């Protein structure tokens, strides 16, 4: 399993973006663990652990976002560390 950290830029706060990420992960056929959280600079951080093809599909979903979000760019940091040892995917506050 791999861990990637995504920093999502654009109109991604207060538009249901994090929930759209959670909805994708929970409906996906392979397990993905991690979280989505708002950052102070207006971006959203997504930390995800899963198989590489699942993480690639997650990135595609993150570009789509919610109905009213507008993603302009995603910074992808592969081989990130996941020290949280999460066994679910959730919204962090």
PDB file of N, CA, C and O in Angstrom, residues 8-69:
ATOM      1  N   UNK A   8      -5.218  20.299  -2.505  1.00  0.00           N
ATOM      2  CA  UNK A   8      -6.180  20.653  -3.542  1.00  0.00           C
ATOM      3  C   UNK A   8      -6.424  22.158  -3.500  1.00  0.00           C
ATOM      4  O   UNK A   8      -6.794  22.715  -2.461  1.00  0.00           O
ATOM      5  N   UNK A   9      -6.200  22.804  -4.643  1.00  0.00           N
ATOM      6  CA  UNK A   9      -6.342  24.259  -4.774  1.00  0.00           C
ATOM      7  C   UNK A   9      -7.614  24.594  -5.540  1.00  0.00           C
ATOM      8  O   UNK A   9      -8.059  23.826  -6.384  1.00  0.00           O
ATOM      9  N   UNK A  10      -8.145  25.768  -5.279  1.00  0.00           N
ATOM     10  CA  UNK A  10      -9.332  26.254  -5.979  1.00  0.00           C
ATOM     11  C   UNK A  10     -10.412  26.616  -4.983  1.00  0.00           C
ATOM     12  O   UNK A  10     -10.147  26.898  -3.809  1.00  0.00           O
ATOM     13  N   UNK A  11     -11.649  26.600  -5.453  1.00  0.00           N
ATOM     14  CA  UNK A  11     -12.788  26.848  -4.564  1.00  0.00           C
ATOM     15  C   UNK A  11     -13.188  25.499  -3.983  1.00  0.00           C
ATOM     16  O   UNK A  11     -13.998  24.762  -4.551  1.00  0.00           O
ATOM     17  N   UNK A  12     -12.578  25.172  -2.828  1.00  0.00           N
ATOM     18  CA  UNK A  12     -12.752  23.839  -2.254  1.00  0.00           C
ATOM     19  C   UNK A  12     -13.163  23.870  -0.780  1.00  0.00           C
ATOM     20  O   UNK A  12     -13.279  22.817  -0.168  1.00  0.00           O
ATOM     21  N   UNK A  13     -13.390  25.042  -0.245  1.00  0.00           N
ATOM     22  CA  UNK A  13     -13.870  25.125   1.134  1.00  0.00           C
ATOM     23  C   UNK A  13     -15.266  25.726   1.147  1.00  0.00           C
ATOM     24  O   UNK A  13     -15.582  26.599   0.345  1.00  0.00           O
ATOM     25  N   UNK A  14     -16.097  25.207   2.047  1.00  0.00           N
ATOM     26  CA  UNK A  14     -17.490  25.649   2.207  1.00  0.00           C
ATOM     27  C   UNK A  14     -18.336  25.356   0.970  1.00  0.00           C
ATOM     28  O   UNK A  14     -19.289  26.066   0.674  1.00  0.00           O
ATOM     29  N   UNK A  15     -17.964  24.291   0.222  1.00  0.00           N
ATOM     30  CA  UNK A  15     -18.718  23.903  -0.969  1.00  0.00           C
ATOM     31  C   UNK A  15     -18.984  22.395  -1.008  1.00  0.00           C
ATOM     32  O   UNK A  15     -19.312  21.849  -2.055  1.00  0.00           O
ATOM     33  N   UNK A  16     -18.830  21.704   0.124  1.00  0.00           N
ATOM     34  CA  UNK A  16     -19.077  20.275   0.186  1.00  0.00           C
ATOM     35  C   UNK A  16     -17.963  19.428  -0.406  1.00  0.00           C
ATOM     36  O   UNK A  16     -18.165  18.249  -0.692  1.00  0.00           O
ATOM     37  N   UNK A  17     -16.789  20.012  -0.567  1.00  0.00           N
ATOM     38  CA  UNK A  17     -15.693  19.299  -1.223  1.00  0.00           C
ATOM     39  C   UNK A  17     -15.215  18.095  -0.406  1.00  0.00           C
ATOM     40  O   UNK A  17     -15.095  16.989  -0.939  1.00  0.00           O
ATOM     41  N   UNK A  18     -14.936  18.305   0.878  1.00  0.00           N
ATOM     42  CA  UNK A  18     -14.430  17.196   1.696  1.00  0.00           C
ATOM     43  C   UNK A  18     -15.423  16.041   1.738  1.00  0.00           C
ATOM     44  O   UNK A  18     -15.035  14.872   1.661  1.00  0.00           O
ATOM     45  N   UNK A  19     -16.700  16.358   1.830  1.00  0.00           N
ATOM     46  CA  UNK A  19     -17.721  15.302   1.853  1.00  0.00           C
ATOM     47  C   UNK A  19     -17.740  14.545   0.530  1.00  0.00           C
ATOM     48  O   UNK A  19     -17.945  13.332   0.508  1.00  0.00           O
ATOM     49  N   UNK A  20     -17.486  15.240  -0.578  1.00  0.00           N
ATOM     50  CA  UNK A  20     -17.456  14.547  -1.869  1.00  0.00           C
ATOM     51  C   UNK A  20     -16.294  13.559  -1.923  1.00  0.00           C
ATOM     52  O   UNK A  20     -16.415  12.484  -2.524  1.00  0.00           O
ATOM     53  N   UNK A  21     -15.180  13.889  -1.287  1.00  0.00           N
ATOM     54  CA  UNK A  21     -14.039  12.971  -1.228  1.00  0.00           C
ATOM     55  C   UNK A  21     -14.413  11.745  -0.390  1.00  0.00           C
ATOM     56  O   UNK A  21     -14.172  10.601  -0.786  1.00  0.00           O
ATOM     57  N   UNK A  22     -15.010  11.983   0.765  1.00  0.00           N
ATOM     58  CA  UNK A  22     -15.435  10.879   1.634  1.00  0.00           C
ATOM     59  C   UNK A  22     -16.438   9.988   0.907  1.00  0.00           C
ATOM     60  O   UNK A  22     -16.341   8.755   0.962  1.00  0.00           O
ATOM     61  N   UNK A  23     -17.383  10.582   0.213  1.00  0.00           N
ATOM     62  CA  UNK A  23     -18.387   9.792  -0.509  1.00  0.00           C
ATOM     63  C   UNK A  23     -17.733   8.903  -1.562  1.00  0.00           C
ATOM     64  O   UNK A  23     -18.112   7.737  -1.720  1.00  0.00           O
ATOM     65  N   UNK A  24     -16.755   9.445  -2.292  1.00  0.00           N
ATOM     66  CA  UNK A  24     -16.055   8.634  -3.290  1.00  0.00           C
ATOM     67  C   UNK A  24     -15.358   7.456  -2.623  1.00  0.00           C
ATOM     68  O   UNK A  24     -15.495   6.306  -3.068  1.00  0.00           O
ATOM     69  N   UNK A  25     -14.617   7.732  -1.564  1.00  0.00           N
ATOM     70  CA  UNK A  25     -13.845   6.679  -0.896  1.00  0.00           C
ATOM     71  C   UNK A  25     -14.764   5.592  -0.362  1.00  0.00           C
ATOM     72  O   UNK A  25     -14.487   4.402  -0.520  1.00  0.00           O
ATOM     73  N   UNK A  26     -15.860   5.984   0.247  1.00  0.00           N
ATOM     74  CA  UNK A  26     -16.768   4.988   0.845  1.00  0.00           C
ATOM     75  C   UNK A  26     -17.499   4.155  -0.199  1.00  0.00           C
ATOM     76  O   UNK A  26     -17.914   3.048   0.082  1.00  0.00           O
ATOM     77  N   UNK A  27     -17.623   4.675  -1.413  1.00  0.00           N
ATOM     78  CA  UNK A  27     -18.287   3.911  -2.473  1.00  0.00           C
ATOM     79  C   UNK A  27     -17.298   3.146  -3.348  1.00  0.00           C
ATOM     80  O   UNK A  27     -17.710   2.356  -4.190  1.00  0.00           O
ATOM     81  N   UNK A  28     -16.011   3.368  -3.133  1.00  0.00           N
ATOM     82  CA  UNK A  28     -14.986   2.735  -3.968  1.00  0.00           C
ATOM     83  C   UNK A  28     -14.835   1.262  -3.598  1.00  0.00           C
ATOM     84  O   UNK A  28     -15.006   0.881  -2.439  1.00  0.00           O
ATOM     85  N   UNK A  29     -14.475   0.449  -4.563  1.00  0.00           N
ATOM     86  CA  UNK A  29     -14.432  -0.998  -4.351  1.00  0.00           C
ATOM     87  C   UNK A  29     -13.225  -1.481  -3.546  1.00  0.00           C
ATOM     88  O   UNK A  29     -13.281  -2.558  -2.962  1.00  0.00           O
ATOM     89  N   UNK A  30     -12.142  -0.721  -3.508  1.00  0.00           N
ATOM     90  CA  UNK A  30     -10.954  -1.103  -2.732  1.00  0.00           C
ATOM     91  C   UNK A  30     -10.813  -0.157  -1.541  1.00  0.00           C
ATOM     92  O   UNK A  30     -11.194   1.009  -1.627  1.00  0.00           O
ATOM     93  N   UNK A  31     -10.237  -0.632  -0.448  1.00  0.00           N
ATOM     94  CA  UNK A  31     -10.119   0.234   0.729  1.00  0.00           C
ATOM     95  C   UNK A  31      -9.109   1.366   0.525  1.00  0.00           C
ATOM     96  O   UNK A  31      -8.040   1.172  -0.062  1.00  0.00           O
ATOM     97  N   UNK A  32      -9.504   2.540   0.991  1.00  0.00           N
ATOM     98  CA  UNK A  32      -8.638   3.712   1.048  1.00  0.00           C
ATOM     99  C   UNK A  32      -8.806   4.283   2.451  1.00  0.00           C
ATOM    100  O   UNK A  32      -9.932   4.475   2.915  1.00  0.00           O
ATOM    101  N   UNK A  33      -7.701   4.530   3.124  1.00  0.00           N
ATOM    102  CA  UNK A  33      -7.733   5.049   4.488  1.00  0.00           C
ATOM    103  C   UNK A  33      -7.116   6.441   4.513  1.00  0.00           C
ATOM    104  O   UNK A  33      -6.178   6.711   3.773  1.00  0.00           O
ATOM    105  N   UNK A  34      -7.627   7.296   5.384  1.00  0.00           N
ATOM    106  CA  UNK A  34      -7.029   8.620   5.515  1.00  0.00           C
ATOM    107  C   UNK A  34      -8.043   9.664   5.913  1.00  0.00           C
ATOM    108  O   UNK A  34      -9.011   9.380   6.623  1.00  0.00           O
ATOM    109  N   UNK A  35      -7.836  10.867   5.404  1.00  0.00           N
ATOM    110  CA  UNK A  35      -8.704  11.978   5.786  1.00  0.00           C
ATOM    111  C   UNK A  35      -8.653  13.090   4.756  1.00  0.00           C
ATOM    112  O   UNK A  35      -7.758  13.138   3.904  1.00  0.00           O
ATOM    113  N   UNK A  36      -9.617  13.992   4.861  1.00  0.00           N
ATOM    114  CA  UNK A  36      -9.645  15.242   4.110  1.00  0.00           C
ATOM    115  C   UNK A  36      -9.858  16.350   5.128  1.00  0.00           C
ATOM    116  O   UNK A  36     -10.726  16.234   6.000  1.00  0.00           O
ATOM    117  N   UNK A  37      -9.050  17.412   5.038  1.00  0.00           N
ATOM    118  CA  UNK A  37      -9.227  18.510   5.987  1.00  0.00           C
ATOM    119  C   UNK A  37      -8.908  19.841   5.334  1.00  0.00           C
ATOM    120  O   UNK A  37      -8.075  19.931   4.425  1.00  0.00           O
ATOM    121  N   UNK A  38      -9.600  20.871   5.807  1.00  0.00           N
ATOM    122  CA  UNK A  38      -9.349  22.223   5.349  1.00  0.00           C
ATOM    123  C   UNK A  38      -8.047  22.734   5.946  1.00  0.00           C
ATOM    124  O   UNK A  38      -7.757  22.485   7.123  1.00  0.00           O
ATOM    125  N   UNK A  39      -7.292  23.475   5.145  1.00  0.00           N
ATOM    126  CA  UNK A  39      -6.097  24.151   5.639  1.00  0.00           C
ATOM    127  C   UNK A  39      -6.363  25.642   5.703  1.00  0.00           C
ATOM    128  O   UNK A  39      -7.250  26.164   5.015  1.00  0.00           O
ATOM    129  N   UNK A  40      -5.602  26.328   6.508  1.00  0.00           N
ATOM    130  CA  UNK A  40      -5.831  27.760   6.732  1.00  0.00           C
ATOM    131  C   UNK A  40      -5.668  28.609   5.482  1.00  0.00           C
ATOM    132  O   UNK A  40      -6.224  29.692   5.391  1.00  0.00           O
ATOM    133  N   UNK A  41      -4.911  28.127   4.515  1.00  0.00           N
ATOM    134  CA  UNK A  41      -4.672  28.920   3.305  1.00  0.00           C
ATOM    135  C   UNK A  41      -5.771  28.759   2.250  1.00  0.00           C
ATOM    136  O   UNK A  41      -5.650  29.249   1.136  1.00  0.00           O
ATOM    137  N   UNK A  42      -6.865  28.057   2.585  1.00  0.00           N
ATOM    138  CA  UNK A  42      -7.977  27.891   1.662  1.00  0.00           C
ATOM    139  C   UNK A  42      -7.914  26.632   0.822  1.00  0.00           C
ATOM    140  O   UNK A  42      -8.815  26.370   0.030  1.00  0.00           O
ATOM    141  N   UNK A  43      -6.873  25.831   0.985  1.00  0.00           N
ATOM    142  CA  UNK A  43      -6.755  24.562   0.266  1.00  0.00           C
ATOM    143  C   UNK A  43      -7.333  23.438   1.120  1.00  0.00           C
ATOM    144  O   UNK A  43      -7.683  23.640   2.282  1.00  0.00           O
ATOM    145  N   UNK A  44      -7.416  22.256   0.530  1.00  0.00           N
ATOM    146  CA  UNK A  44      -7.827  21.055   1.256  1.00  0.00           C
ATOM    147  C   UNK A  44      -6.693  20.044   1.149  1.00  0.00           C
ATOM    148  O   UNK A  44      -6.154  19.815   0.065  1.00  0.00           O
ATOM    149  N   UNK A  45      -6.348  19.447   2.291  1.00  0.00           N
ATOM    150  CA  UNK A  45      -5.357  18.373   2.320  1.00  0.00           C
ATOM    151  C   UNK A  45      -6.083  17.045   2.359  1.00  0.00           C
ATOM    152  O   UNK A  45      -6.988  16.853   3.163  1.00  0.00           O
ATOM    153  N   UNK A  46      -5.677  16.146   1.482  1.00  0.00           N
ATOM    154  CA  UNK A  46      -6.201  14.784   1.472  1.00  0.00           C
ATOM    155  C   UNK A  46      -5.014  13.863   1.690  1.00  0.00           C
ATOM    156  O   UNK A  46      -4.068  13.872   0.905  1.00  0.00           O
ATOM    157  N   UNK A  47      -5.042  13.096   2.755  1.00  0.00           N
ATOM    158  CA  UNK A  47      -4.027  12.088   3.012  1.00  0.00           C
ATOM    159  C   UNK A  47      -4.684  10.738   2.807  1.00  0.00           C
ATOM    160  O   UNK A  47      -5.719  10.462   3.426  1.00  0.00           O
ATOM    161  N   UNK A  48      -4.129   9.929   1.909  1.00  0.00           N
ATOM    162  CA  UNK A  48      -4.790   8.675   1.552  1.00  0.00           C
ATOM    163  C   UNK A  48      -3.782   7.540   1.448  1.00  0.00           C
ATOM    164  O   UNK A  48      -2.716   7.702   0.848  1.00  0.00           O
ATOM    165  N   UNK A  49      -4.152   6.408   2.023  1.00  0.00           N
ATOM    166  CA  UNK A  49      -3.360   5.184   1.936  1.00  0.00           C
ATOM    167  C   UNK A  49      -4.200   4.127   1.251  1.00  0.00           C
ATOM    168  O   UNK A  49      -5.351   3.900   1.625  1.00  0.00           O
ATOM    169  N   UNK A  50      -3.621   3.485   0.238  1.00  0.00           N
ATOM    170  CA  UNK A  50      -4.318   2.437  -0.497  1.00  0.00           C
ATOM    171  C   UNK A  50      -3.438   1.904  -1.606  1.00  0.00           C
ATOM    172  O   UNK A  50      -2.265   2.275  -1.725  1.00  0.00           O
ATOM    173  N   UNK A  51      -4.012   1.051  -2.427  1.00  0.00           N
ATOM    174  CA  UNK A  51      -3.288   0.547  -3.593  1.00  0.00           C
ATOM    175  C   UNK A  51      -3.132   1.683  -4.605  1.00  0.00           C
ATOM    176  O   UNK A  51      -3.970   2.587  -4.680  1.00  0.00           O
ATOM    177  N   UNK A  52      -2.063   1.627  -5.388  1.00  0.00           N
ATOM    178  CA  UNK A  52      -1.754   2.735  -6.296  1.00  0.00           C
ATOM    179  C   UNK A  52      -2.887   3.047  -7.267  1.00  0.00           C
ATOM    180  O   UNK A  52      -3.213   4.209  -7.498  1.00  0.00           O
ATOM    181  N   UNK A  53      -3.539   2.020  -7.827  1.00  0.00           N
ATOM    182  CA  UNK A  53      -4.634   2.292  -8.762  1.00  0.00           C
ATOM    183  C   UNK A  53      -5.813   2.966  -8.058  1.00  0.00           C
ATOM    184  O   UNK A  53      -6.493   3.806  -8.644  1.00  0.00           O
ATOM    185  N   UNK A  54      -6.050   2.627  -6.795  1.00  0.00           N
ATOM    186  CA  UNK A  54      -7.113   3.276  -6.030  1.00  0.00           C
ATOM    187  C   UNK A  54      -6.776   4.744  -5.799  1.00  0.00           C
ATOM    188  O   UNK A  54      -7.645   5.621  -5.896  1.00  0.00           O
ATOM    189  N   UNK A  55      -5.505   5.035  -5.509  1.00  0.00           N
ATOM    190  CA  UNK A  55      -5.092   6.416  -5.281  1.00  0.00           C
ATOM    191  C   UNK A  55      -5.171   7.230  -6.573  1.00  0.00           C
ATOM    192  O   UNK A  55      -5.559   8.399  -6.554  1.00  0.00           O
ATOM    193  N   UNK A  56      -4.853   6.605  -7.700  1.00  0.00           N
ATOM    194  CA  UNK A  56      -4.990   7.292  -8.988  1.00  0.00           C
ATOM    195  C   UNK A  56      -6.453   7.640  -9.260  1.00  0.00           C
ATOM    196  O   UNK A  56      -6.762   8.744  -9.724  1.00  0.00           O
ATOM    197  N   UNK A  57      -7.361   6.712  -8.960  1.00  0.00           N
ATOM    198  CA  UNK A  57      -8.791   6.986  -9.129  1.00  0.00           C
ATOM    199  C   UNK A  57      -9.260   8.073  -8.160  1.00  0.00           C
ATOM    200  O   UNK A  57     -10.104   8.903  -8.513  1.00  0.00           O
ATOM    201  N   UNK A  58      -8.702   8.083  -6.957  1.00  0.00           N
ATOM    202  CA  UNK A  58      -9.039   9.132  -5.995  1.00  0.00           C
ATOM    203  C   UNK A  58      -8.632  10.505  -6.523  1.00  0.00           C
ATOM    204  O   UNK A  58      -9.401  11.466  -6.420  1.00  0.00           O
ATOM    205  N   UNK A  59      -7.455  10.600  -7.112  1.00  0.00           N
ATOM    206  CA  UNK A  59      -7.011  11.885  -7.676  1.00  0.00           C
ATOM    207  C   UNK A  59      -7.983  12.351  -8.751  1.00  0.00           C
ATOM    208  O   UNK A  59      -8.375  13.520  -8.783  1.00  0.00           O
ATOM    209  N   UNK A  60      -8.404  11.437  -9.632  1.00  0.00           N
ATOM    210  CA  UNK A  60      -9.368  11.805 -10.674  1.00  0.00           C
ATOM    211  C   UNK A  60     -10.659  12.328 -10.052  1.00  0.00           C
ATOM    212  O   UNK A  60     -11.225  13.325 -10.507  1.00  0.00           O
ATOM    213  N   UNK A  61     -11.109  11.653  -9.008  1.00  0.00           N
ATOM    214  CA  UNK A  61     -12.328  12.094  -8.327  1.00  0.00           C
ATOM    215  C   UNK A  61     -12.125  13.452  -7.664  1.00  0.00           C
ATOM    216  O   UNK A  61     -13.033  14.282  -7.654  1.00  0.00           O
ATOM    217  N   UNK A  62     -10.949  13.666  -7.105  1.00  0.00           N
ATOM    218  CA  UNK A  62     -10.662  14.940  -6.444  1.00  0.00           C
ATOM    219  C   UNK A  62     -10.688  16.100  -7.438  1.00  0.00           C
ATOM    220  O   UNK A  62     -11.053  17.214  -7.075  1.00  0.00           O
ATOM    221  N   UNK A  63     -10.306  15.864  -8.675  1.00  0.00           N
ATOM    222  CA  UNK A  63     -10.396  16.920  -9.690  1.00  0.00           C
ATOM    223  C   UNK A  63     -11.846  17.273  -9.979  1.00  0.00           C
ATOM    224  O   UNK A  63     -12.150  18.418 -10.286  1.00  0.00           O
ATOM    225  N   UNK A  64     -12.749  16.302  -9.875  1.00  0.00           N
ATOM    226  CA  UNK A  64     -14.172  16.573 -10.103  1.00  0.00           C
ATOM    227  C   UNK A  64     -14.775  17.320  -8.928  1.00  0.00           C
ATOM    228  O   UNK A  64     -15.512  18.283  -9.098  1.00  0.00           O
ATOM    229  N   UNK A  65     -14.505  16.857  -7.711  1.00  0.00           N
ATOM    230  CA  UNK A  65     -15.006  17.518  -6.509  1.00  0.00           C
ATOM    231  C   UNK A  65     -16.514  17.464  -6.384  1.00  0.00           C
ATOM    232  O   UNK A  65     -17.175  16.566  -6.901  1.00  0.00           O
ATOM    233  N   UNK A  66     -17.057  18.450  -5.698  1.00  0.00           N
ATOM    234  CA  UNK A  66     -18.503  18.545  -5.511  1.00  0.00           C
ATOM    235  C   UNK A  66     -19.106  19.344  -6.670  1.00  0.00           C
ATOM    236  O   UNK A  66     -18.385  19.897  -7.504  1.00  0.00           O
ATOM    237  N   UNK A  67     -20.423  19.430  -6.665  1.00  0.00           N
ATOM    238  CA  UNK A  67     -21.128  20.124  -7.747  1.00  0.00           C
ATOM    239  C   UNK A  67     -20.710  21.592  -7.838  1.00  0.00           C
ATOM    240  O   UNK A  67     -20.562  22.125  -8.930  1.00  0.00           O
ATOM    241  N   UNK A  68     -20.472  22.242  -6.697  1.00  0.00           N
ATOM    242  CA  UNK A  68     -20.172  23.679  -6.729  1.00  0.00           C
ATOM    243  C   UNK A  68     -18.719  24.015  -6.453  1.00  0.00           C
ATOM    244  O   UNK A  68     -18.352  25.184  -6.422  1.00  0.00           O
ATOM    245  N   UNK A  69     -17.871  23.011  -6.297  1.00  0.00           N
ATOM    246  CA  UNK A  69     -16.445  23.303  -6.120  1.00  0.00           C
ATOM    247  C   UNK A  69     -15.800  23.531  -7.483  1.00  0.00           C
ATOM    248  O   UNK A  69     -16.364  23.173  -8.526  1.00  0.00           O
TER     249      UNK A  69
END
